[in-house]
Coordinates of C-alpha atoms and ligand atoms in Angstrom, one line a residue:
M1 CA -0.2 -0.2 0.0
R2 CA 3.1 2.6 -0.1
T3 CA 6.1 2.9 -1.7
H4 CA 8.0 4.5 1.5
H5 CA 7.9 4.4 4.9
C6 CA 7.9 8.2 6.3
N7 CA 11.0 8.6 8.2
E8 CA 13.0 7.5 4.5
L9 CA 12.4 10.9 2.7
R10 CA 14.9 13.4 2.4
E11 CA 16.0 16.2 0.1
S12 CA 17.4 13.7 -2.3
H13 CA 13.8 11.9 -3.0
T14 CA 12.9 15.9 -4.1
G15 CA 10.6 15.3 -7.4
E16 CA 9.8 11.7 -6.6
T17 CA 6.2 10.6 -6.3
V18 CA 5.4 8.4 -3.4
T19 CA 2.7 6.9 -1.3
L20 CA 2.5 6.8 2.3
A21 CA 0.1 5.3 4.9
G22 CA -0.2 5.2 8.2
W23 CA -1.7 7.4 11.2
V24 CA -2.3 11.5 11.3
N25 CA -0.2 12.3 13.9
S26 CA -1.0 16.0 14.2
A27 CA -3.4 18.5 11.9
R28 CA -3.0 22.1 11.7
D29 CA -5.0 24.5 9.3
H30 CA -2.7 27.2 8.3
G31 CA -4.6 29.9 6.7
G32 CA -7.1 27.3 5.0
V33 CA -4.2 24.7 4.0
I34 CA -4.1 21.5 6.2
F35 CA -0.7 20.4 7.4
I36 CA -0.4 16.8 9.1
D37 CA 2.4 15.2 10.5
L38 CA 1.8 11.5 9.1
R39 CA 3.3 8.8 11.0
D40 CA 4.0 5.4 10.5
R41 CA 6.2 2.7 12.8
E42 CA 9.3 4.2 11.2
G43 CA 8.8 7.7 12.3
L44 CA 6.9 11.1 10.8
V45 CA 6.7 13.2 8.2
Q46 CA 5.2 16.2 6.9
C47 CA 2.1 16.4 4.2
V48 CA 0.4 19.5 2.9
F49 CA -2.9 19.5 1.1
R50 CA -2.8 22.5 -1.2
P51 CA -6.2 23.2 -3.1
E52 CA -4.3 23.5 -6.2
E53 CA -2.7 20.5 -6.2
N54 CA -6.1 18.6 -5.7
A55 CA -9.0 20.4 -4.6
E56 CA -10.8 17.6 -3.3
A57 CA -8.3 16.2 -1.5
A58 CA -7.9 19.5 0.0
K59 CA -11.3 19.8 1.1
L60 CA -11.2 16.3 2.4
S61 CA -8.0 16.9 4.6
H62 CA -9.9 19.4 6.5
T63 CA -12.2 16.6 8.1
L64 CA -8.8 14.9 9.5
R65 CA -8.6 14.3 12.9
E66 CA -5.4 12.7 15.0
E67 CA -5.3 9.1 14.7
D68 CA -7.5 8.8 11.6
V69 CA -5.4 5.8 9.3
V70 CA -4.8 7.7 5.7
R71 CA -2.8 6.7 2.8
V72 CA -1.4 9.6 0.9
T73 CA 0.4 10.3 -2.3
G74 CA 2.0 13.3 -3.3
K75 CA 5.6 14.5 -4.8
V76 CA 8.6 15.0 -2.1
A77 CA 9.5 18.9 -2.1
R78 CA 11.9 21.1 -0.5
R79 CA 10.2 22.9 2.5
L80 CA 10.4 26.8 2.4
E81 CA 13.6 28.4 3.5
G82 CA 13.3 29.1 7.2
S83 CA 10.2 26.3 7.8
E84 CA 12.5 23.3 7.9
N85 CA 12.2 21.1 11.3
E86 CA 15.6 20.1 12.4
K87 CA 14.1 17.9 15.4
L88 CA 13.0 15.6 12.3
P89 CA 14.7 13.3 10.0
T90 CA 12.6 14.4 7.7
G91 CA 12.5 17.9 8.5
A92 CA 13.8 19.3 5.3
I93 CA 10.9 18.1 3.0
E94 CA 7.6 17.9 3.1
I95 CA 5.0 15.7 0.8
V96 CA 2.7 18.0 -1.5
A97 CA -0.3 15.8 -1.6
S98 CA -2.2 14.7 -4.7
D99 CA -4.4 12.0 -3.5
L100 CA -5.6 11.5 0.2
V101 CA -7.7 8.3 1.0
I102 CA -9.3 8.0 4.9
I103 CA -9.0 4.3 5.2
N104 CA -10.3 4.5 8.6
K105 CA -11.6 7.0 11.0
A106 CA -10.7 7.4 14.8
D107 CA -12.5 8.3 17.6
V108 CA -11.6 10.5 19.9
L109 CA -9.0 8.8 22.0
P110 CA -9.4 8.5 25.6
F111 CA -5.8 9.7 26.4
Q112 CA -3.7 11.7 24.5
L113 CA -0.6 9.9 22.9
D114 CA 2.0 12.8 23.3
K115 CA 2.0 13.3 27.1
E116 CA 3.2 10.9 29.9
L117 CA 0.0 9.5 31.6
S118 CA 0.2 8.5 35.4
N119 CA -2.9 6.5 35.3
E120 CA -1.7 3.2 34.7
D121 CA -5.0 1.5 34.5
L122 CA -6.3 3.5 31.9
R123 CA -2.9 3.2 29.8
M124 CA -3.5 -1.0 30.0
K125 CA -7.4 -1.0 29.0
H126 CA -6.2 0.9 26.0
R127 CA -2.7 -0.8 25.8
Y128 CA -3.0 -0.8 21.7
L129 CA -3.3 2.6 21.8
D130 CA -0.6 3.0 24.8
L131 CA 1.6 1.1 22.5
R132 CA 1.8 4.2 19.9
R133 CA 3.5 6.4 22.3
P134 CA 7.0 6.8 21.3
R135 CA 8.2 5.8 24.3
M136 CA 6.5 2.2 24.1
A137 CA 7.3 2.0 20.6
R138 CA 10.7 2.3 21.1
N139 CA 10.7 -0.1 24.3
I140 CA 8.9 -2.9 22.3
R141 CA 11.1 -2.2 18.8
L142 CA 14.1 -2.6 21.5
R143 CA 12.8 -5.6 22.8
S144 CA 12.6 -6.7 19.7
T145 CA 16.1 -6.0 18.6
I146 CA 18.0 -7.5 21.9
T147 CA 15.6 -10.7 21.3
S148 CA 17.1 -11.3 18.0
A149 CA 20.3 -10.2 18.6
A150 CA 20.2 -13.5 21.3
R151 CA 18.9 -15.7 19.3
R152 CA 21.6 -14.8 16.3
H153 CA 24.2 -15.3 19.5
L154 CA 23.0 -18.0 20.6
D155 CA 22.4 -19.9 17.1
D156 CA 26.1 -19.1 15.8
A157 CA 27.5 -20.8 18.8
G158 CA 25.8 -23.7 18.1
F159 CA 23.0 -24.0 20.3
F160 CA 19.7 -25.9 19.0
E161 CA 16.4 -23.5 19.7
I162 CA 14.0 -26.4 21.3
E163 CA 10.4 -25.5 22.8
T164 CA 9.3 -27.6 25.6
P165 CA 5.9 -28.2 26.6
I166 CA 3.6 -25.5 28.6
L167 CA 1.3 -28.0 29.9
S168 CA 3.5 -29.7 32.2
N169 CA 4.0 -31.1 35.8
P170 CA 4.4 -29.1 38.7
T171 CA 8.3 -27.6 38.6
P172 CA 10.3 -27.4 42.2
E173 CA 11.5 -23.5 41.4
G174 CA 10.2 -22.1 44.4
A175 CA 6.9 -20.2 43.4
R176 CA 3.4 -21.3 43.5
D177 CA 2.0 -23.3 39.9
F178 CA -0.7 -22.3 37.8
L179 CA -2.6 -25.2 37.3
V180 CA -4.8 -26.6 34.3
P181 CA -7.5 -29.0 34.3
S182 CA -7.3 -32.0 32.1
R183 CA -10.9 -33.0 30.6
L184 CA -9.5 -36.0 29.1
N185 CA -8.1 -37.5 32.2
P186 CA -10.5 -36.5 35.0
G187 CA -8.9 -35.5 38.5
R188 CA -5.7 -34.7 36.7
F189 CA -4.1 -31.6 36.1
Y190 CA -1.1 -29.8 34.4
A191 CA 0.8 -27.4 35.9
L192 CA 2.6 -24.6 33.6
P193 CA 6.1 -24.4 33.9
Q194 CA 7.7 -22.3 36.5
A195 CA 11.1 -22.9 34.2
P196 CA 12.1 -25.8 31.7
Q197 CA 14.5 -27.0 33.7
Q198 CA 14.0 -30.7 33.8
Y199 CA 13.1 -30.7 30.1
K200 CA 16.3 -28.9 29.6
Q201 CA 17.8 -31.3 31.2
L202 CA 16.5 -34.4 29.8
L203 CA 17.5 -32.6 26.4
M204 CA 21.0 -33.1 27.4
V205 CA 20.8 -36.9 28.5
A206 CA 18.9 -36.8 25.1
G207 CA 22.4 -36.1 23.6
I208 CA 21.4 -32.3 22.3
E209 CA 24.6 -30.7 24.1
R210 CA 23.3 -27.3 23.5
Y211 CA 19.7 -26.1 23.9
Y212 CA 18.2 -22.8 24.2
Q213 CA 14.9 -21.2 24.4
I214 CA 13.2 -18.2 24.4
A215 CA 10.7 -19.5 27.2
R216 CA 7.8 -18.1 29.1
C217 CA 7.9 -19.3 32.7
F218 CA 4.9 -19.1 34.7
R219 CA 4.9 -18.4 38.3
D220 CA 1.8 -18.1 40.7
E221 CA 3.3 -15.6 43.3
D222 CA 2.9 -12.0 44.5
L223 CA 3.6 -9.2 41.7
R224 CA 5.5 -6.0 41.9
A225 CA 7.7 -3.9 39.5
D226 CA 10.3 -6.5 38.1
R227 CA 7.5 -9.5 38.3
Q228 CA 4.8 -10.7 36.1
P229 CA 2.9 -13.8 36.5
E230 CA 4.3 -15.1 33.0
F231 CA 7.7 -13.8 32.1
T232 CA 10.4 -14.9 29.5
Q233 CA 13.2 -16.4 30.4
I234 CA 16.4 -17.0 27.9
D235 CA 16.8 -20.7 29.0
I236 CA 20.0 -21.9 28.2
E237 CA 21.7 -25.5 28.7
G238 CA 25.0 -27.3 27.6
S239 CA 26.9 -30.4 28.2
F240 CA 30.6 -31.5 28.9
V241 CA 30.6 -28.1 30.5
T242 CA 32.3 -26.0 33.3
Q243 CA 30.8 -23.2 35.4
D244 CA 33.5 -21.0 33.3
D245 CA 32.2 -22.3 30.1
V246 CA 28.5 -21.1 30.9
L247 CA 29.7 -18.1 32.5
G248 CA 31.2 -17.4 29.2
T249 CA 28.5 -17.7 27.5
V250 CA 26.4 -15.4 29.0
E251 CA 28.8 -12.8 29.1
G252 CA 29.0 -13.3 25.1
L253 CA 25.3 -13.2 24.9
L254 CA 24.8 -10.0 26.8
G255 CA 27.5 -8.4 25.4
A256 CA 25.6 -9.1 21.4
M257 CA 22.5 -7.8 23.4
F258 CA 23.8 -4.9 24.6
K259 CA 25.8 -3.9 21.4
A260 CA 22.4 -4.8 19.3
G261 CA 20.5 -2.7 22.0
L262 CA 22.3 0.3 23.1
G263 CA 25.3 0.3 20.4
I264 CA 27.7 -0.2 23.5
D265 CA 30.5 -2.5 24.5
I266 CA 30.0 -4.0 27.8
P267 CA 33.3 -5.6 29.5
V268 CA 34.4 -8.9 27.8
T269 CA 34.4 -10.6 31.4
F270 CA 32.6 -9.4 34.6
P271 CA 34.0 -9.5 38.0
R272 CA 33.2 -12.4 40.1
I273 CA 32.5 -12.5 43.7
T274 CA 31.0 -14.9 46.1
Y275 CA 28.0 -15.4 47.8
R276 CA 29.8 -14.7 51.1
E277 CA 31.5 -11.7 50.1
A278 CA 28.4 -10.2 48.4
M279 CA 26.6 -10.5 52.0
D280 CA 29.6 -9.3 53.7
T281 CA 30.1 -6.2 51.4
Y282 CA 26.7 -5.3 50.4
G283 CA 24.5 -6.9 52.7
S284 CA 22.8 -8.4 49.3
D285 CA 23.2 -11.4 46.9
K286 CA 22.4 -8.7 43.7
P287 CA 24.5 -5.8 44.8
D288 CA 24.7 -2.8 43.0
T289 CA 27.9 -1.9 42.6
R290 CA 27.9 1.6 41.2
Y291 CA 28.3 3.2 44.5
G292 CA 30.5 2.2 47.4
M293 CA 28.9 2.6 50.9
H294 CA 30.6 -0.8 51.6
I295 CA 29.6 -2.7 55.1
T296 CA 32.5 -2.6 57.6
D297 CA 33.1 -5.1 59.9
L298 CA 34.0 -3.0 63.7
A299 CA 35.2 -6.0 65.4
G300 CA 38.4 -4.6 65.5
V301 CA 37.6 -0.8 66.6
F302 CA 35.4 -2.4 69.5
A303 CA 37.5 -5.2 70.3
A304 CA 37.8 -3.9 74.1
T305 CA 34.5 -1.8 74.1
E306 CA 32.6 -1.3 77.5
F307 CA 29.5 -0.3 75.7
K308 CA 27.3 -3.0 76.6
I309 CA 25.3 -4.0 73.8
F310 CA 28.4 -4.1 71.3
R311 CA 30.5 -5.9 74.1
S312 CA 27.6 -8.7 74.6
T313 CA 27.0 -8.9 70.7
L314 CA 30.9 -9.7 70.3
D315 CA 30.9 -11.8 73.0
G316 CA 28.1 -13.5 72.1
G317 CA 29.6 -14.7 68.5
G318 CA 27.5 -12.0 66.7
V319 CA 28.9 -8.9 64.7
V320 CA 29.2 -4.9 65.1
R321 CA 28.9 -3.4 61.4
A322 CA 28.8 -0.3 60.0
I323 CA 28.0 1.8 56.7
N324 CA 29.2 5.3 56.0
A325 CA 26.8 7.3 54.1
K326 CA 29.2 10.3 52.8
G327 CA 27.4 13.6 52.8
F328 CA 24.1 12.5 54.2
A329 CA 24.1 14.1 57.3
G330 CA 21.8 16.2 56.5
I331 CA 19.2 13.8 56.3
T332 CA 15.7 14.7 57.1
T333 CA 13.8 13.2 59.8
G334 CA 10.9 11.8 57.6
Q335 CA 14.1 10.1 55.4
M336 CA 15.7 8.8 59.1
N337 CA 12.0 7.1 59.8
R338 CA 11.7 5.1 56.5
L339 CA 15.5 4.1 57.2
N340 CA 14.3 2.7 60.6
E341 CA 11.0 1.7 59.3
I342 CA 13.4 -0.4 56.6
A343 CA 15.8 -1.6 58.9
I344 CA 12.7 -3.0 61.8
Q345 CA 11.1 -4.9 58.4
A346 CA 14.6 -6.4 58.0
G347 CA 14.6 -7.5 61.9
L348 CA 16.6 -4.8 63.4
P349 CA 15.4 -5.8 67.3
V350 CA 15.4 -2.2 68.6
K351 CA 13.4 0.9 67.4
S352 CA 15.9 2.6 65.7
L353 CA 19.4 3.0 63.8
A354 CA 22.4 3.5 65.9
F355 CA 24.1 6.6 64.1
V356 CA 27.1 8.9 64.3
K357 CA 26.7 12.1 62.5
Y358 CA 29.8 14.6 61.5
E359 CA 28.6 18.0 61.2
N360 CA 30.1 21.0 61.7
G361 CA 33.4 19.5 62.6
E362 CA 31.5 17.7 65.6
Y363 CA 30.4 14.0 65.8
K364 CA 26.6 13.8 67.1
S365 CA 25.4 10.6 67.8
P366 CA 23.7 9.2 71.4
L367 CA 26.4 6.7 71.2
W368 CA 29.3 8.7 70.9
K369 CA 29.5 9.0 75.1
F370 CA 30.3 5.4 75.4
F371 CA 33.1 5.0 73.2
T372 CA 36.8 5.7 74.0
D373 CA 38.9 8.0 72.5
A374 CA 41.1 5.3 70.9
E375 CA 37.7 3.7 69.5
K376 CA 36.2 7.1 68.1
E377 CA 39.8 7.6 66.4
A378 CA 39.7 4.3 65.2
L379 CA 36.2 4.6 64.1
A380 CA 36.8 7.8 61.9
A381 CA 39.8 6.2 60.6
T382 CA 38.5 3.1 59.6
L383 CA 35.2 4.2 57.9
D384 CA 37.0 7.1 56.3
I385 CA 34.6 9.5 58.2
A386 CA 34.5 13.1 57.2
E387 CA 32.3 16.3 57.3
G388 CA 29.0 15.5 56.2
D389 CA 28.8 12.1 57.0
I390 CA 26.6 10.1 59.0
V391 CA 27.3 6.2 60.1
F392 CA 24.7 4.0 60.4
F393 CA 25.5 0.6 63.4
V394 CA 23.7 -2.7 63.4
A395 CA 24.8 -5.5 66.1
G396 CA 23.5 -9.0 66.4
P397 CA 23.9 -12.0 64.2
R398 CA 26.0 -11.8 60.9
D399 CA 23.6 -12.7 58.6
S400 CA 20.8 -10.5 59.8
V401 CA 23.5 -7.6 60.6
C402 CA 24.6 -7.7 56.5
D403 CA 20.9 -8.1 55.6
I404 CA 19.6 -4.8 57.8
L405 CA 22.6 -2.9 56.5
G406 CA 22.4 -3.9 52.8
R407 CA 18.9 -2.6 53.0
V408 CA 19.9 0.5 54.5
R409 CA 22.6 0.9 51.9
T410 CA 20.1 0.7 49.1
E411 CA 17.4 3.2 50.3
C412 CA 20.4 5.8 51.4
A413 CA 21.7 5.5 47.9
N414 CA 18.0 6.1 46.8
M415 CA 17.6 8.9 48.8
M416 CA 20.7 10.4 47.9
E417 CA 19.7 9.9 44.3
L418 CA 23.5 8.3 43.8
T419 CA 22.6 6.7 40.3
K420 CA 20.0 9.0 39.2
D421 CA 22.5 10.5 36.3
S422 CA 24.7 7.3 36.1
D423 CA 24.9 5.8 32.8
A424 CA 27.2 2.6 34.1
F425 CA 26.1 -0.8 33.8
N426 CA 28.0 -2.7 36.3
F427 CA 27.7 -6.3 35.5
L428 CA 28.9 -8.9 38.1
W429 CA 28.7 -12.7 38.8
V430 CA 27.9 -13.7 42.2
V431 CA 29.3 -17.5 42.9
D432 CA 29.6 -20.0 45.5
F433 CA 26.1 -20.1 46.5
P434 CA 25.0 -22.0 49.4
L435 CA 23.9 -25.0 47.9
L436 CA 21.0 -25.5 51.1
A437 CA 19.1 -23.1 53.6
Q438 CA 17.2 -23.9 56.6
D439 CA 13.4 -23.0 56.5
D440 CA 13.4 -20.7 59.8
E441 CA 9.6 -21.7 60.8
T442 CA 9.8 -25.6 59.7
G443 CA 13.7 -26.2 60.1
R444 CA 13.3 -28.2 57.0
W445 CA 16.5 -27.8 54.7
V446 CA 15.2 -26.0 51.4
A447 CA 17.2 -25.5 47.6
V448 CA 18.7 -22.2 47.4
H449 CA 18.5 -22.8 43.7
H450 CA 16.9 -25.7 43.0
P451 CA 17.2 -29.8 44.2
F452 CA 19.3 -30.2 40.7
T453 CA 22.3 -27.9 41.2
R454 CA 25.4 -29.5 42.1
P455 CA 27.0 -29.3 45.3
H456 CA 30.4 -28.0 45.1
A457 CA 33.4 -30.7 44.4
D458 CA 35.2 -30.0 47.1
D459 CA 32.1 -29.8 49.9
V460 CA 29.9 -33.0 48.9
G461 CA 31.9 -34.6 51.9
K462 CA 30.0 -32.3 54.4
L463 CA 26.8 -32.7 52.1
M464 CA 27.3 -36.8 53.4
D465 CA 28.2 -35.9 56.6
G466 CA 24.8 -33.7 57.3
D467 CA 26.9 -30.5 57.6
Y468 CA 24.5 -28.9 55.0
A469 CA 24.7 -25.2 56.3
D470 CA 28.4 -25.4 55.0
V471 CA 27.9 -26.8 51.4
R472 CA 28.4 -24.5 48.6
A473 CA 26.8 -25.0 45.4
E474 CA 28.3 -24.5 41.8
A475 CA 25.4 -22.2 41.3
Y476 CA 25.6 -18.6 40.0
D477 CA 24.0 -15.4 39.6
V478 CA 24.4 -12.6 37.0
V479 CA 23.9 -8.9 38.4
L480 CA 23.5 -5.6 36.7
N481 CA 22.9 -2.4 38.6
G482 CA 21.1 -4.1 41.6
Y483 CA 19.0 -6.8 39.6
E484 CA 19.4 -10.5 39.0
L485 CA 19.6 -10.5 35.3
G486 CA 19.6 -14.1 35.7
G487 CA 21.2 -17.6 37.6
G488 CA 22.0 -21.2 37.0
S489 CA 23.8 -23.9 38.2
I490 CA 26.1 -26.8 37.3
R491 CA 23.6 -29.7 37.6
I492 CA 23.7 -33.3 39.2
H493 CA 23.7 -36.0 36.9
E494 CA 24.4 -38.9 38.6
K495 CA 21.6 -40.5 40.4
D496 CA 22.5 -41.7 43.7
L497 CA 23.8 -37.8 44.5
Q498 CA 20.1 -36.6 43.2
A499 CA 18.6 -39.0 45.2
K500 CA 20.6 -38.3 48.1
M501 CA 19.6 -34.6 47.4
F502 CA 16.0 -35.3 47.2
D503 CA 16.3 -37.0 50.8
V504 CA 17.9 -34.1 52.2
L505 CA 15.1 -32.2 51.0
G506 CA 12.6 -34.1 52.8
I507 CA 11.4 -35.8 49.8
N508 CA 10.8 -39.3 50.2
P509 CA 11.5 -42.3 47.9
E510 CA 8.0 -43.0 46.9
E511 CA 7.4 -38.9 46.4
Q512 CA 10.8 -39.1 44.6
A513 CA 9.5 -41.9 42.1
E514 CA 6.4 -40.1 41.6
Q515 CA 7.5 -36.5 40.7
F516 CA 11.2 -37.1 39.4
G517 CA 11.0 -40.6 38.4
H518 CA 11.6 -39.8 34.9
L519 CA 14.8 -37.8 35.5
L520 CA 16.3 -40.4 37.9
D521 CA 15.4 -42.6 35.3
A522 CA 17.1 -41.0 32.8
F523 CA 20.2 -40.5 35.0
R524 CA 21.0 -44.3 34.7
F525 CA 21.5 -44.4 31.0
G526 CA 24.3 -42.2 30.4
A527 CA 23.6 -38.6 31.4
P528 CA 26.5 -36.5 30.1
P529 CA 27.7 -33.9 32.7
H530 CA 25.6 -30.4 32.4
G531 CA 24.8 -27.1 33.5
G532 CA 23.1 -23.9 32.4
V533 CA 21.6 -20.7 33.2
A534 CA 18.6 -18.7 32.7
L535 CA 18.4 -15.1 32.2
G536 CA 15.3 -12.9 32.6
L537 CA 14.3 -11.3 29.4
D538 CA 12.0 -8.9 30.5
R539 CA 14.4 -7.6 32.9
I540 CA 17.0 -7.0 30.7
A541 CA 15.0 -5.4 28.2
M542 CA 13.7 -3.1 31.2
L543 CA 17.5 -2.2 31.8
V544 CA 18.2 -1.7 28.1
A545 CA 15.6 0.7 27.7
G546 CA 16.5 2.4 31.1
E547 CA 12.8 1.7 32.2
D548 CA 12.0 0.8 36.1
S549 CA 9.5 -1.7 35.3
I550 CA 9.1 -4.4 33.3
R551 CA 5.4 -4.2 32.4
E552 CA 7.3 -1.0 30.4
V553 CA 8.8 -3.4 28.1
I554 CA 6.2 -6.3 27.8
A555 CA 3.5 -5.7 25.1
F556 CA 0.2 -6.8 27.2
P557 CA 1.3 -7.1 31.0
K558 CA -0.8 -7.7 33.6
N559 CA -1.2 -5.7 36.6
N560 CA -0.5 -6.2 40.2
K561 CA -3.6 -8.1 41.1
G562 CA -2.6 -10.5 37.7
A563 CA -5.5 -9.0 35.7
D564 CA -5.4 -8.1 32.0
L565 CA -7.6 -4.7 31.9
M566 CA -7.7 -5.0 28.3
A567 CA -8.7 -8.5 27.5
H568 CA -10.1 -8.9 31.0
S569 CA -8.6 -12.0 32.0
P570 CA -8.8 -13.8 34.3
C571 CA -12.5 -14.3 33.6
K572 CA -15.7 -16.0 35.0
I573 CA -15.6 -19.6 33.5
D574 CA -19.4 -21.2 33.0
F575 CA -20.6 -23.6 34.8
K576 CA -20.7 -26.1 31.5
Q577 CA -16.9 -25.3 31.0
L578 CA -16.2 -26.2 34.6
R579 CA -18.1 -29.4 34.5
E580 CA -16.7 -30.7 31.4
A581 CA -13.2 -30.1 33.2
Y582 CA -14.7 -31.9 36.3
I583 CA -14.1 -28.9 38.4
Q584 CA -16.4 -27.4 40.8
S585 CA -15.9 -24.3 42.4
T586 CA -16.0 -23.6 46.2
Y587 CA -15.7 -19.9 46.0
K588 CA -18.7 -17.7 47.2
E589 CA -19.2 -15.1 44.4
A590 CA -20.4 -12.7 47.1
K591 CA -17.1 -12.6 49.0
A592 CA -15.2 -11.0 46.4
P593 CA -15.8 -9.0 43.3
E594 CA -14.2 -9.3 39.9
P595 CA -10.5 -8.3 40.1
S596 CA -10.7 -4.6 39.9
A597 CA -8.9 -2.0 38.2
S598 CA -7.3 -0.5 41.3
G599 CA -6.0 -3.8 42.2
H600 CA -7.4 -4.2 45.4
T601 CA -10.5 -6.6 46.2
G602 CA -12.0 -7.9 49.7
Ligands
LIG701 N1 15.7 -22.8 36.1 C1 16.7 -22.1 36.9 C2 15.4 -20.8 36.7 O1 14.7 -20.6 36.1 C3 17.5 -21.5 36.0 C4 18.7 -22.5 35.9 O2 19.0 -23.2 36.8 O3 18.7 -22.9 34.3 O4 16.3 -20.1 37.9

């Protein structure tokens, strides 16, 4: 229907007759002559309807409204001297229209496309209009660009793209499953995959050696800005690989994606830190390293302290640690309250964070009087305290102290807007995760990554001896600017070791046979050593696009109640359909309304 896209035309096309098709981005009447900016996916061009070219078309042009769909034929002409638009790539020319077809009229829009809109519900209800807005159109394009770069990179590296079932079985990735009743097998259910984990491992047993999939994953969990009930992973698995091989593959892949998306070269290899270092230094397993504010251990400074709380903590095997929020002594009361709230939520056992401020050459702190001169001096030196700084202390068990200070660190950085103008991409590997963690409530051991993760070769003995807390895993996460982009592990490929792992997790032999029999069986018939990783495509797209919610890079996302406000899913299913699937609902209609736009239901 067209000869060119709107963005293509330049002075060099002057005199050519072209046909364009798209939307009326804007229409202006200049002394009876109509000018429009015509928009298509690629860009904008100005068209002018002069009566002397075609009186009928000029007349019709007076009826044009924003977002009408039109087809324009005309000659490319230089714009009058002085009326060029330098902001537009096509700004030196215009189309002098000789023909106009109004293909489809548009009603008045529910919102303007050239303004940001804070009402997200309204945007979602008319997502097809929202996606016309330049920012969203750019995001969707960017996502496509990086996805195809990922495919190209992995294809070139010898990975096969293989689809695995969506109607599958429960997968132990740690979230709730979405269930689908099976009409043909009454009383039985499929679960939507939380990840294609077992299938990709079985593909390794099948001899595929290198697999990837742009895989949709489903997890029924509470939602937030960087979580959706369905999301997309670049899922990868390889046989006969070491951890270094997997890390290298991911570095190359992310390199290709960032090059394609932003035209930038990211580092060829990313720094690596162990989980333990990450927790000790940043209080997080996905640290943002664009700023310092490292957690500092003060055992040395307070070795001889008589300050009661510190003394008893240190004597009891706990730690005293602090961060120095440089230049943040001017913290407001509101901000301080917020920090205290965050610290308490993270488990701070007292009502407020202990702090020391250094302002106008003076230390200000409720604690200061409890410290000796030597301690004060050592503290100032260890934490590099300077004018305008504020130091936050936490004393207690090591893991808890790190966690609290990690959250305080992140929040201080937000409040100080430390990364506001940063264009840094700080990639990082966190390696040597623990294999197992103990559930606080039940006391049971759970897999930190998932049950298929391989214990570190040096720590298998500890696993056998029941020293679970100290077993490291061959597991790794890739982190960017405080976001976990993905993670993976080298897997267990031996039947006995896998069964041992299930034992530790409290899965008895009958359950093992029922839930994982296929995998344990497969491991009997020549399973190669293998490992892999999964990267969150939505998050990567979000960071490449410079957005702070993955909803901005997903064409049709759900809201925070898991609802699609445009298509009205989830929806009611009528009795007949339920009966066909042998489902009877125990839900009482009166109690809760439909999922609401605002996300609140009773
Ligand atoms: N299946 C894992 C996940 O979704 C990733 C992996 O281990 O490859 O987190």
